[in-house]
Short mmCIF file of C-alpha atoms in Angstrom, two decimals:
data_model
loop_
_atom_site.label_atom_id
_atom_site.label_comp_id
_atom_site.label_asym_id
_atom_site.label_seq_id
_atom_site.Cartn_x
_atom_site.Cartn_y
_atom_site.Cartn_z
CA MET B 1 -55.06 -121.49 -153.97
CA TYR B 2 -55.49 -119.27 -151.02
CA ARG B 3 -58.07 -116.68 -150.00
CA ARG B 4 -58.22 -113.54 -147.93
CA THR B 5 -60.30 -112.80 -144.83
CA THR B 6 -60.82 -109.62 -142.89
CA ILE B 7 -58.79 -109.16 -139.71
CA LEU B 8 -59.21 -105.82 -137.92
CA THR B 9 -57.60 -107.12 -134.82
CA LEU B 10 -54.12 -107.06 -136.40
CA THR B 11 -53.89 -103.37 -136.75
CA VAL B 12 -55.57 -102.88 -133.37
CA ILE B 13 -53.03 -105.15 -131.72
CA LEU B 14 -50.05 -103.32 -133.38
CA THR B 15 -51.20 -99.86 -132.45
CA SER B 16 -52.68 -100.50 -129.01
CA THR B 17 -49.74 -102.60 -127.89
CA LEU B 18 -47.28 -99.81 -128.66
CA ALA B 19 -49.36 -97.33 -126.65
CA ALA B 20 -49.77 -99.80 -123.74
CA CYS B 21 -46.08 -100.65 -123.69
CA SER B 22 -45.17 -96.95 -123.52
CA PHE B 23 -47.53 -96.36 -120.59
CA MET B 24 -46.26 -99.45 -118.60
CA ARG B 25 -42.63 -98.76 -119.31
CA GLU B 26 -43.08 -95.19 -118.11
CA GLY B 27 -44.14 -96.60 -114.79
CA MET B 28 -41.31 -99.26 -114.74
CA GLU B 29 -38.53 -96.87 -115.71
CA GLY B 30 -39.20 -93.49 -114.19
CA HIS B 31 -35.97 -91.71 -114.98
CA LYS B 32 -37.13 -88.95 -117.28
CA ASP B 33 -33.68 -88.43 -118.83
CA ASN B 34 -33.60 -91.97 -120.34
CA VAL B 35 -34.95 -92.73 -123.80
CA ALA B 36 -34.00 -96.44 -123.60
CA ILE B 37 -32.42 -98.99 -121.33
CA ALA B 38 -30.92 -102.32 -122.34
CA GLU B 39 -29.24 -104.95 -120.23
CA GLY B 40 -29.21 -102.44 -117.33
CA TYR B 41 -27.43 -99.79 -119.35
CA PRO B 42 -29.33 -96.51 -119.90
CA LEU B 43 -29.36 -94.28 -122.94
CA THR B 44 -30.15 -90.69 -121.98
CA ILE B 45 -31.86 -88.19 -124.20
CA ASP B 46 -28.71 -86.12 -124.33
CA HIS B 47 -26.47 -89.10 -125.16
CA ALA B 48 -28.79 -90.27 -127.92
CA ALA B 49 -28.63 -86.82 -129.52
CA GLN B 50 -24.85 -86.77 -129.21
CA LEU B 51 -24.68 -90.16 -131.03
CA ILE B 52 -26.74 -88.86 -133.89
CA ALA B 53 -24.71 -85.65 -133.94
CA LEU B 54 -21.62 -87.74 -134.80
CA GLY B 55 -22.99 -87.82 -138.36
CA THR B 56 -23.47 -84.87 -140.57
CA ASP B 57 -26.91 -83.34 -141.08
CA SER B 58 -27.06 -84.91 -144.54
CA MET B 59 -26.12 -88.37 -143.14
CA ALA B 60 -28.28 -88.18 -140.01
CA PRO B 61 -30.87 -85.41 -140.40
CA ALA B 62 -33.06 -84.33 -137.53
CA LEU B 63 -35.98 -86.63 -138.35
CA MET B 64 -38.00 -88.90 -136.17
CA VAL B 65 -37.09 -91.95 -138.28
CA VAL B 66 -33.42 -91.26 -137.67
CA VAL B 67 -34.03 -91.17 -133.89
CA ASP B 68 -36.02 -94.43 -134.13
CA ARG B 69 -33.25 -96.12 -136.13
CA THR B 70 -30.61 -94.80 -133.68
CA ILE B 71 -32.44 -96.25 -130.70
CA GLU B 72 -32.93 -99.55 -132.56
CA LEU B 73 -29.21 -99.80 -133.28
CA TRP B 74 -28.23 -98.72 -129.77
CA VAL B 75 -30.33 -101.44 -128.22
CA GLY B 76 -28.92 -104.01 -130.60
CA TYR B 77 -25.34 -102.99 -129.95
CA ALA B 78 -25.89 -102.90 -126.16
CA VAL B 79 -27.19 -106.45 -126.12
CA LEU B 80 -24.53 -107.64 -128.55
CA ALA B 81 -21.76 -106.10 -126.46
CA SER B 82 -23.19 -107.57 -123.29
CA GLU B 83 -23.25 -111.04 -124.80
CA PHE B 84 -19.80 -110.64 -126.39
CA ALA B 85 -18.39 -109.76 -122.99
CA LYS B 86 -19.70 -112.96 -121.34
CA GLU B 87 -17.38 -115.88 -120.82
CA ASP B 88 -20.10 -118.15 -122.21
CA ARG B 89 -20.65 -115.96 -125.22
CA TYR B 90 -24.18 -115.68 -126.69
CA SER B 91 -25.54 -118.16 -124.20
CA GLY B 92 -28.17 -115.65 -123.11
CA LEU B 93 -29.65 -115.29 -126.61
CA ASN B 94 -32.47 -117.21 -128.25
CA LEU B 95 -31.02 -118.07 -131.69
CA ASP B 96 -34.25 -119.59 -133.00
CA PRO B 97 -35.36 -116.43 -134.80
CA ILE B 98 -32.23 -116.40 -136.97
CA THR B 99 -31.95 -120.17 -137.41
CA ARG B 100 -35.63 -120.77 -138.08
CA PHE B 101 -35.67 -120.47 -141.84
CA GLY B 102 -32.53 -122.62 -142.18
CA THR B 103 -34.24 -125.29 -139.96
CA GLN B 104 -37.35 -125.17 -142.09
CA GLN B 105 -35.31 -125.70 -145.23
CA ALA B 106 -33.40 -128.59 -143.68
CA LEU B 107 -36.66 -130.27 -142.59
CA ALA B 108 -38.15 -129.83 -146.00
CA TRP B 109 -35.12 -131.44 -147.61
CA LYS B 110 -35.43 -134.36 -145.29
CA LEU B 111 -39.05 -134.73 -146.18
CA ARG B 112 -38.11 -134.58 -149.85
CA ASP B 113 -35.47 -137.30 -149.44
CA LYS B 114 -37.83 -139.58 -147.57
CA VAL B 115 -41.12 -139.10 -149.36
CA MET B 116 -40.16 -138.04 -152.86
CA ARG B 117 -36.74 -139.27 -153.80
CA GLU B 118 -37.55 -142.94 -153.27
CA ARG B 119 -40.63 -142.62 -155.53
CA ALA B 120 -38.65 -140.84 -158.24
CA VAL B 121 -35.99 -143.53 -158.78
CA PRO B 122 -37.19 -146.19 -161.33
CA ASP B 123 -35.97 -149.77 -161.22
CA GLU B 124 -33.02 -150.93 -163.36
CA ALA B 125 -35.04 -152.35 -166.24
CA THR B 126 -37.22 -149.19 -166.51
CA LEU B 127 -34.15 -147.00 -166.39
CA ARG B 128 -32.53 -148.88 -169.26
CA GLN B 129 -35.80 -148.85 -171.27
CA TRP B 130 -36.19 -145.10 -170.86
CA TYR B 131 -32.55 -144.56 -171.85
CA ASP B 132 -32.94 -146.53 -175.12
CA ARG B 133 -36.21 -144.71 -175.88
CA ASP B 134 -35.13 -141.14 -175.13
CA GLN B 135 -31.37 -141.25 -175.83
CA PRO B 136 -30.75 -138.32 -173.51
CA PHE B 137 -26.97 -138.36 -174.01
CA ALA B 138 -27.02 -138.66 -177.77
CA LEU B 139 -24.35 -136.62 -179.57
CA ALA B 140 -24.32 -135.06 -183.02
CA GLU B 141 -21.31 -133.63 -184.78
CA THR B 142 -22.81 -130.35 -185.97
CA HIS B 143 -22.04 -127.52 -188.37
CA HIS B 144 -24.12 -124.45 -189.05
CA ILE B 145 -24.26 -121.17 -190.96
CA LEU B 146 -26.09 -118.30 -189.13
CA ILE B 147 -27.65 -115.27 -190.84
CA ARG B 148 -28.44 -113.04 -187.93
CA VAL B 149 -31.78 -111.19 -187.64
CA PRO B 150 -31.90 -108.08 -185.49
CA ALA B 151 -34.57 -107.57 -182.80
CA SER B 152 -37.92 -106.37 -184.23
CA PRO B 153 -36.98 -106.52 -187.94
CA THR B 154 -39.24 -105.05 -190.56
CA ALA B 155 -41.14 -107.56 -192.75
CA ALA B 156 -39.00 -106.52 -195.73
CA LEU B 157 -35.72 -107.11 -193.79
CA GLU B 158 -36.98 -110.46 -192.50
CA ASP B 159 -37.82 -111.62 -196.03
CA SER B 160 -34.45 -110.41 -197.37
CA LEU B 161 -32.45 -112.23 -194.73
CA ARG B 162 -34.47 -115.43 -195.22
CA THR B 163 -33.86 -115.23 -199.00
CA MET B 164 -30.17 -114.91 -198.27
CA ALA B 165 -30.20 -118.08 -196.11
CA GLU B 166 -32.21 -119.92 -198.76
CA THR B 167 -29.68 -118.92 -201.44
CA ILE B 168 -26.83 -120.24 -199.28
CA ARG B 169 -28.69 -123.48 -198.82
CA ASP B 170 -29.22 -123.82 -202.57
CA ARG B 171 -25.50 -123.32 -203.15
CA LEU B 172 -24.74 -126.06 -200.63
CA LEU B 173 -27.16 -128.41 -202.35
CA ARG B 174 -25.36 -127.68 -205.63
CA GLY B 175 -22.16 -128.92 -204.06
CA GLU B 176 -20.28 -125.87 -202.75
CA ALA B 177 -18.22 -126.55 -199.67
CA PHE B 178 -20.01 -125.97 -196.35
CA ASP B 179 -16.88 -124.70 -194.56
CA ASP B 180 -16.15 -122.16 -197.35
CA LEU B 181 -19.60 -120.67 -197.21
CA ALA B 182 -19.61 -120.70 -193.41
CA ARG B 183 -16.34 -118.73 -193.29
CA ARG B 184 -17.68 -116.23 -195.83
CA TYR B 185 -21.29 -115.70 -194.66
CA SER B 186 -21.90 -117.07 -191.17
CA GLU B 187 -22.42 -114.45 -188.46
CA ASP B 188 -21.66 -116.74 -185.58
CA PRO B 189 -18.24 -115.53 -184.46
CA SER B 190 -17.58 -118.65 -182.39
CA SER B 191 -17.89 -121.08 -185.32
CA ALA B 192 -17.49 -119.19 -188.57
CA SER B 193 -13.70 -119.26 -188.53
CA ARG B 194 -13.84 -123.04 -188.07
CA GLY B 195 -16.04 -123.49 -191.16
CA GLY B 196 -19.23 -123.52 -189.05
CA ALA B 197 -18.10 -126.43 -186.85
CA LEU B 198 -19.88 -126.57 -183.46
CA GLY B 199 -18.22 -129.87 -182.54
CA TRP B 200 -20.07 -132.73 -180.80
CA VAL B 201 -23.31 -131.38 -179.40
CA ARG B 202 -25.39 -133.25 -176.73
CA ARG B 203 -29.17 -133.45 -176.94
CA GLY B 204 -30.68 -130.45 -175.24
CA GLN B 205 -27.62 -128.32 -175.62
CA LEU B 206 -28.85 -126.18 -178.48
CA VAL B 207 -32.02 -124.09 -178.87
CA PRO B 208 -35.19 -126.21 -179.20
CA GLU B 209 -35.77 -125.34 -182.89
CA ILE B 210 -32.43 -126.86 -183.86
CA ASP B 211 -32.33 -129.59 -181.19
CA GLY B 212 -35.72 -130.85 -182.31
CA VAL B 213 -34.41 -131.81 -185.78
CA LEU B 214 -30.67 -132.32 -185.20
CA PHE B 215 -30.81 -135.91 -183.90
CA ASP B 216 -33.16 -137.12 -186.63
CA MET B 217 -31.00 -135.76 -189.48
CA GLU B 218 -29.03 -138.15 -191.60
CA ILE B 219 -25.32 -137.64 -191.92
CA GLY B 220 -24.33 -135.21 -194.64
CA VAL B 221 -27.87 -133.89 -195.30
CA ILE B 222 -28.38 -130.13 -195.45
CA SER B 223 -31.28 -128.96 -193.29
CA GLU B 224 -34.12 -126.67 -194.29
CA VAL B 225 -33.62 -123.07 -193.25
CA ILE B 226 -34.40 -122.91 -189.50
CA ARG B 227 -35.62 -119.75 -187.81
CA THR B 228 -34.58 -119.14 -184.18
CA THR B 229 -34.34 -116.11 -181.90
CA PHE B 230 -30.84 -115.61 -183.28
CA GLY B 231 -31.81 -115.62 -186.97
CA PHE B 232 -31.77 -118.10 -189.83
CA HIS B 233 -29.63 -121.31 -189.70
CA VAL B 234 -28.60 -123.86 -192.23
CA VAL B 235 -27.41 -127.03 -190.39
CA LYS B 236 -25.46 -130.12 -191.37
CA VAL B 237 -24.68 -133.20 -189.27
CA THR B 238 -21.46 -135.15 -189.95
CA GLY B 239 -21.73 -137.76 -187.20
CA HIS B 240 -23.94 -139.42 -184.60
CA ARG B 241 -23.05 -141.38 -181.51
CA THR B 242 -24.71 -142.50 -178.31
CA PRO B 243 -22.79 -143.57 -175.17
CA GLU B 244 -23.44 -147.04 -173.82
CA PHE B 245 -25.94 -147.21 -170.99
CA ASP B 246 -23.48 -148.64 -168.53
CA ASP B 247 -21.00 -145.80 -169.15
CA VAL B 248 -23.46 -143.07 -168.24
CA ARG B 249 -25.88 -144.92 -165.97
CA GLU B 250 -25.01 -142.98 -162.83
CA ASP B 251 -25.25 -139.53 -164.56
CA TYR B 252 -28.51 -140.57 -166.22
CA GLU B 253 -30.11 -141.75 -162.97
CA THR B 254 -29.08 -138.47 -161.27
CA GLN B 255 -30.49 -136.41 -164.11
CA LEU B 256 -33.71 -138.35 -164.31
CA THR B 257 -34.17 -138.43 -160.54
CA THR B 258 -33.70 -134.66 -160.35
CA GLN B 259 -36.26 -134.06 -163.16
CA GLU B 260 -38.83 -136.44 -161.64
CA THR B 261 -38.29 -135.10 -158.14
CA GLN B 262 -38.89 -131.50 -159.31
CA LEU B 263 -42.15 -132.58 -160.94
CA MET B 264 -43.17 -134.50 -157.87
CA GLU B 265 -42.24 -131.66 -155.52
CA ARG B 266 -44.32 -129.21 -157.55
CA ALA B 267 -47.26 -131.53 -157.44
CA TYR B 268 -46.73 -132.25 -153.69
CA VAL B 269 -46.56 -128.53 -152.85
CA ASP B 270 -49.67 -127.87 -154.92
CA SER B 271 -51.50 -130.65 -153.03
CA ILE B 272 -50.28 -129.33 -149.69
CA THR B 273 -51.40 -125.80 -150.59
CA ALA B 274 -54.86 -126.95 -151.66
CA SER B 275 -55.41 -129.21 -148.62
CA ALA B 276 -53.99 -126.63 -146.07
CA ASP B 277 -56.52 -124.01 -147.09
CA ILE B 278 -54.05 -121.07 -146.76
CA THR B 279 -55.84 -117.82 -145.87
CA VAL B 280 -53.84 -114.56 -146.16
CA THR B 281 -55.60 -112.12 -143.95
CA ALA B 282 -56.97 -108.92 -145.53
CA GLY B 283 -54.73 -105.98 -144.85
CA SER B 284 -51.68 -108.14 -144.27
CA ALA B 285 -50.26 -107.54 -147.72
CA ASN B 286 -50.26 -103.72 -147.31
CA LEU B 287 -48.97 -104.16 -143.77
CA VAL B 288 -45.85 -106.06 -144.75
CA ARG B 289 -45.19 -103.75 -147.75
CA LEU B 290 -45.20 -100.72 -145.40
CA SER B 291 -43.24 -102.51 -142.60
CA ALA B 292 -40.52 -104.12 -144.71
CA PHE B 293 -37.95 -101.37 -143.94
CA SER B 294 -39.30 -100.30 -140.57
CA PRO B 295 -36.61 -100.05 -137.80
CA ARG B 296 -39.16 -101.36 -135.35
CA MET B 297 -39.53 -104.83 -136.79
CA SER B 298 -37.09 -106.32 -134.34
CA ARG B 299 -38.56 -104.47 -131.39
CA MET B 300 -42.04 -105.95 -131.05
CA GLY B 301 -44.02 -107.26 -128.10
CA SER B 302 -45.36 -110.75 -127.90
CA ALA B 303 -48.90 -109.72 -128.96
CA GLU B 304 -47.50 -108.09 -132.11
CA ARG B 305 -45.22 -111.03 -132.93
CA ASN B 306 -48.09 -113.51 -132.59
CA ALA B 307 -50.54 -111.60 -134.83
CA ALA B 308 -51.48 -113.82 -137.78
CA LEU B 309 -50.62 -112.69 -141.31
CA ALA B 310 -51.83 -115.96 -142.78
CA ARG B 311 -53.63 -118.97 -141.42
CA PHE B 312 -53.69 -122.52 -142.64
CA ARG B 313 -55.00 -125.82 -141.45
CA GLY B 314 -53.17 -126.60 -138.18
CA GLY B 315 -51.15 -123.40 -137.90
CA LYS B 316 -50.46 -119.80 -138.85
CA LEU B 317 -47.74 -117.48 -140.23
CA THR B 318 -47.18 -114.73 -137.63
CA PHE B 319 -45.96 -111.18 -137.99
CA GLY B 320 -42.91 -112.10 -135.93
CA GLN B 321 -42.01 -115.03 -138.13
CA TRP B 322 -42.33 -112.90 -141.21
CA ALA B 323 -40.17 -110.11 -139.66
CA ASP B 324 -37.42 -112.57 -138.72
CA PHE B 325 -37.36 -113.95 -142.23
CA VAL B 326 -37.27 -110.53 -143.86
CA ILE B 327 -34.54 -109.21 -141.53
CA ARG B 328 -32.43 -112.33 -142.04
CA GLY B 329 -32.76 -111.95 -145.82
CA ALA B 330 -32.13 -108.23 -146.04
CA PRO B 331 -31.77 -106.20 -148.18
CA ASN B 332 -33.13 -108.19 -151.16
CA THR B 333 -35.99 -109.73 -149.16
CA GLN B 334 -37.02 -106.37 -147.73
CA SER B 335 -37.08 -104.89 -151.23
CA GLY B 336 -39.04 -107.86 -152.52
CA PHE B 337 -41.91 -107.05 -150.16
CA ALA B 338 -41.66 -103.30 -150.20
CA GLY B 339 -41.34 -103.07 -153.98
CA THR B 340 -44.25 -105.35 -154.96
CA ASP B 341 -47.95 -104.58 -155.19
CA SER B 342 -50.68 -106.00 -152.91
CA ALA B 343 -51.21 -109.13 -155.01
CA GLY B 344 -47.46 -109.78 -155.08
CA ALA B 345 -47.10 -109.42 -151.30
CA THR B 346 -50.06 -111.74 -150.83
CA ALA B 347 -48.40 -114.37 -152.99
CA LEU B 348 -45.10 -114.01 -151.06
CA LEU B 349 -46.93 -114.47 -147.74
CA ALA B 350 -48.61 -117.59 -149.08
CA ARG B 351 -45.19 -118.97 -150.09
CA LEU B 352 -43.86 -118.33 -146.56
CA ALA B 353 -46.90 -120.15 -145.17
CA ILE B 354 -46.02 -123.08 -147.46
CA ASN B 355 -42.56 -123.18 -145.78
CA GLU B 356 -44.27 -123.45 -142.41
CA ILE B 357 -46.50 -126.17 -143.74
CA LEU B 358 -43.64 -128.22 -145.22
CA ALA B 359 -41.67 -128.04 -141.97
CA LYS B 360 -44.70 -129.12 -139.98
CA ALA B 361 -45.36 -132.01 -142.41
CA ALA B 362 -41.71 -133.16 -141.90
CA ILE B 363 -42.09 -133.10 -138.13
CA ASP B 364 -45.44 -134.89 -138.31
CA ALA B 365 -43.70 -137.54 -140.48
CA GLY B 366 -41.21 -138.11 -137.65
CA GLU B 367 -38.32 -136.29 -139.25
CA GLU B 368 -35.67 -134.76 -137.00
CA LEU B 369 -32.59 -132.82 -137.84
CA ASP B 370 -29.24 -134.46 -137.29
CA GLU B 371 -27.17 -132.98 -134.49
CA VAL B 372 -24.55 -131.97 -137.04
CA VAL B 373 -27.11 -129.94 -139.02
CA VAL B 374 -28.42 -128.25 -135.91
CA ASP B 375 -24.88 -127.47 -134.76
CA SER B 376 -24.06 -125.98 -138.18
CA LEU B 377 -27.07 -123.69 -138.09
CA VAL B 378 -26.15 -122.47 -134.58
CA LEU B 379 -22.51 -122.03 -135.57
CA ALA B 380 -23.62 -119.96 -138.60
CA ALA B 381 -25.79 -117.74 -136.32
CA GLU B 382 -22.96 -117.32 -133.84
CA ARG B 383 -20.56 -116.45 -136.72
CA ASP B 384 -22.95 -113.75 -137.80
CA LEU B 385 -23.11 -112.43 -134.28
CA ARG B 386 -19.33 -112.42 -134.04
CA ASN B 387 -19.10 -110.64 -137.45
CA ALA B 388 -21.53 -107.99 -136.21
CA ALA B 389 -19.43 -107.42 -133.10
CA PHE B 390 -16.15 -107.25 -135.03
CA GLY B 391 -17.67 -105.04 -137.72
CA ALA B 392 -18.68 -102.47 -135.11
CA GLY B 393 -15.33 -102.59 -133.31
CA ILE B 394 -16.95 -103.87 -130.13
CA GLN B 395 -14.14 -106.42 -129.46
CA THR B 396 -11.51 -103.66 -129.86
CA ILE B 397 -12.97 -101.76 -126.85
CA LEU B 398 -13.79 -104.70 -124.66
CA ARG B 399 -10.31 -106.15 -125.01
CA GLN B 400 -8.73 -102.94 -123.90
CA GLU B 401 -7.92 -102.52 -120.20
CA GLY B 402 -10.80 -100.72 -118.61
CA GLY B 403 -13.02 -101.08 -121.67
CA GLU B 404 -16.70 -101.06 -120.75
CA ILE B 405 -19.85 -102.04 -122.62
CA PRO B 406 -21.13 -98.44 -122.96
CA ASP B 407 -17.81 -97.49 -124.48
CA ALA B 408 -18.07 -100.33 -126.94
CA VAL B 409 -21.57 -99.18 -128.00
CA ASP B 410 -20.28 -95.63 -128.47
CA ASN B 411 -17.42 -96.95 -130.56
CA ALA B 412 -19.92 -98.81 -132.76
CA PHE B 413 -21.62 -95.50 -133.51
CA ASP B 414 -18.27 -93.90 -134.23
CA TYR B 415 -17.56 -96.71 -136.71
CA MET B 416 -20.93 -96.07 -138.43
CA LEU B 417 -21.27 -92.30 -138.45
CA VAL B 418 -17.62 -91.26 -138.60
CA ARG B 419 -15.79 -94.11 -140.32
CA GLY B 420 -18.68 -95.09 -142.58
CA ARG B 421 -19.07 -98.70 -141.53
CA SER B 422 -22.43 -100.36 -142.45
CA PRO B 423 -24.74 -101.72 -139.70
CA LYS B 424 -26.02 -104.47 -142.04
CA ALA B 425 -24.16 -107.11 -140.10
CA LEU B 426 -26.11 -106.14 -136.91
CA ASP B 427 -29.40 -106.03 -138.82
CA ARG B 428 -29.03 -109.66 -139.84
CA VAL B 429 -28.83 -110.85 -136.25
CA SER B 430 -31.15 -108.30 -134.70
CA PRO B 431 -34.08 -110.80 -134.19
CA ALA B 432 -31.87 -112.60 -131.61
CA LEU B 433 -30.89 -109.34 -129.88
CA HIS B 434 -34.30 -107.65 -129.39
CA ARG B 435 -36.57 -109.48 -127.03
CA ASP B 436 -39.75 -108.53 -125.23
CA GLY B 437 -39.33 -108.02 -121.50
CA PRO B 438 -37.92 -105.77 -118.78
CA SER B 439 -34.28 -106.14 -119.99
CA ILE B 440 -35.11 -103.76 -122.85
CA LEU B 441 -37.20 -100.60 -122.39
CA VAL B 442 -37.76 -97.97 -125.04
CA HIS B 443 -39.66 -94.73 -124.70
CA PRO B 444 -40.77 -93.44 -128.15
CA TYR B 445 -42.63 -90.59 -126.59
CA ARG B 446 -39.29 -89.08 -125.68
CA TYR B 447 -37.95 -89.10 -129.22
CA ARG B 448 -39.07 -85.47 -129.69
CA GLN B 449 -36.83 -84.44 -126.83
CA VAL B 450 -33.96 -86.16 -128.58
CA LEU B 451 -34.72 -84.24 -131.74
CA ARG B 452 -34.82 -80.86 -129.83
CA ARG B 453 -31.49 -81.69 -128.15
CA LEU B 454 -29.97 -82.70 -131.50
CA VAL B 455 -31.01 -79.34 -133.05
CA GLU B 456 -29.39 -77.55 -130.06
CA LEU B 457 -26.17 -79.48 -130.46
CA ARG B 458 -26.02 -78.54 -134.16
CA GLY B 459 -26.57 -74.86 -133.34
CA GLY B 460 -30.13 -74.66 -134.47
CA ILE B 461 -33.30 -73.54 -132.68
CA GLU B 462 -36.05 -75.58 -131.22
CA ALA B 463 -38.63 -74.33 -133.76
CA ALA B 464 -36.66 -76.04 -136.47
CA THR B 465 -37.57 -79.46 -135.06
CA PRO B 466 -39.64 -81.30 -137.71
CA GLN B 467 -42.98 -82.80 -136.98
CA THR B 468 -43.29 -86.36 -135.87
CA GLU B 469 -43.34 -88.75 -138.81
#
């Protein structure tokens, strides 16, 4: 369905870009006390160490990854607070990274409605013919006696329980009352006390082994012993009825359309996948597995974001698109990539590529999202931004007289490291907060100085500083 090709340039881009950015940013931001700057607000080495020191050593140990995560959060909170303080709130953010997947889904649904749904609905005569043939809403008044079989029974136990069920059936055939034997022997707690009565059962409601014979049984006839995953059953039907077509027509059309549409969608996606010639680049699977929980996913340059993880006819799935999707779906999506093997990650990347293909196919077919849908996606993104600001206590500081953005950011760290608030709300919107350009500068080569200062603040010695991870 898809193949892999070698792409050495991806790793080269990711590593060389980081080094180049560090060199250029050193020249652009020469103040050697700063480890980062966002929206004109600097974060000094000493201040970064003080923020980490708000947490205990067990909560925020002196490790490079902790510094990296701290800087990532600080940049996000600085941009979030700056946008929250604006009169035209969030107007300076590009929300596309956090609305992209919702947009793709909405476009795919429009394509489904236009291309597939119309084909899946049969005409009136065919609908009635299929209803009479399949009787999908047929009902049977059903009674059963269950002899349960435990998981992995021995052959001897299996034979013994089957013999018991056969004996009960023989007693029923000799005229003993079904409800008396059900109350005495059935191990189905939901029906035994009612004499084995299950009530009126619709086709497809019971397990296939019983459903397959139930609607062909004559009224009053005792079934053969039926083996299911639950055990051995003896079944009796005391009534049959089928609703009139006109009474269930709407429900039947909906059910049938859903079934047919699912089949057609599967076939359509398979055809798209085959014709698009999806190529997952070699090394991409391991890259995304290792990067799924990286704090740097939101802080990438344009070259990194544009690196192709998969290519297909007419387009590609980029590292940036993947990162935005994973961050937006955290933590389950992150775990899905990090916890799978290379083959699993490759398959997940191919599925993401299919999302890109379906969205493109919808656009090529002339589909556009209604203004109401677009507005709802934007409102959802803005709601998540607002929740992130409120969850970090940013609004509390900015609404106070004299409250400034740096104070609001410090307060966010106090909420996290002292009051135990989770930064997950910020993580979900981080793709919109971290952008490439001069408004955000980060100096990773100064992280070691932050570590040394953190050790000093905690009363340690410089030699205790761990090696760079």
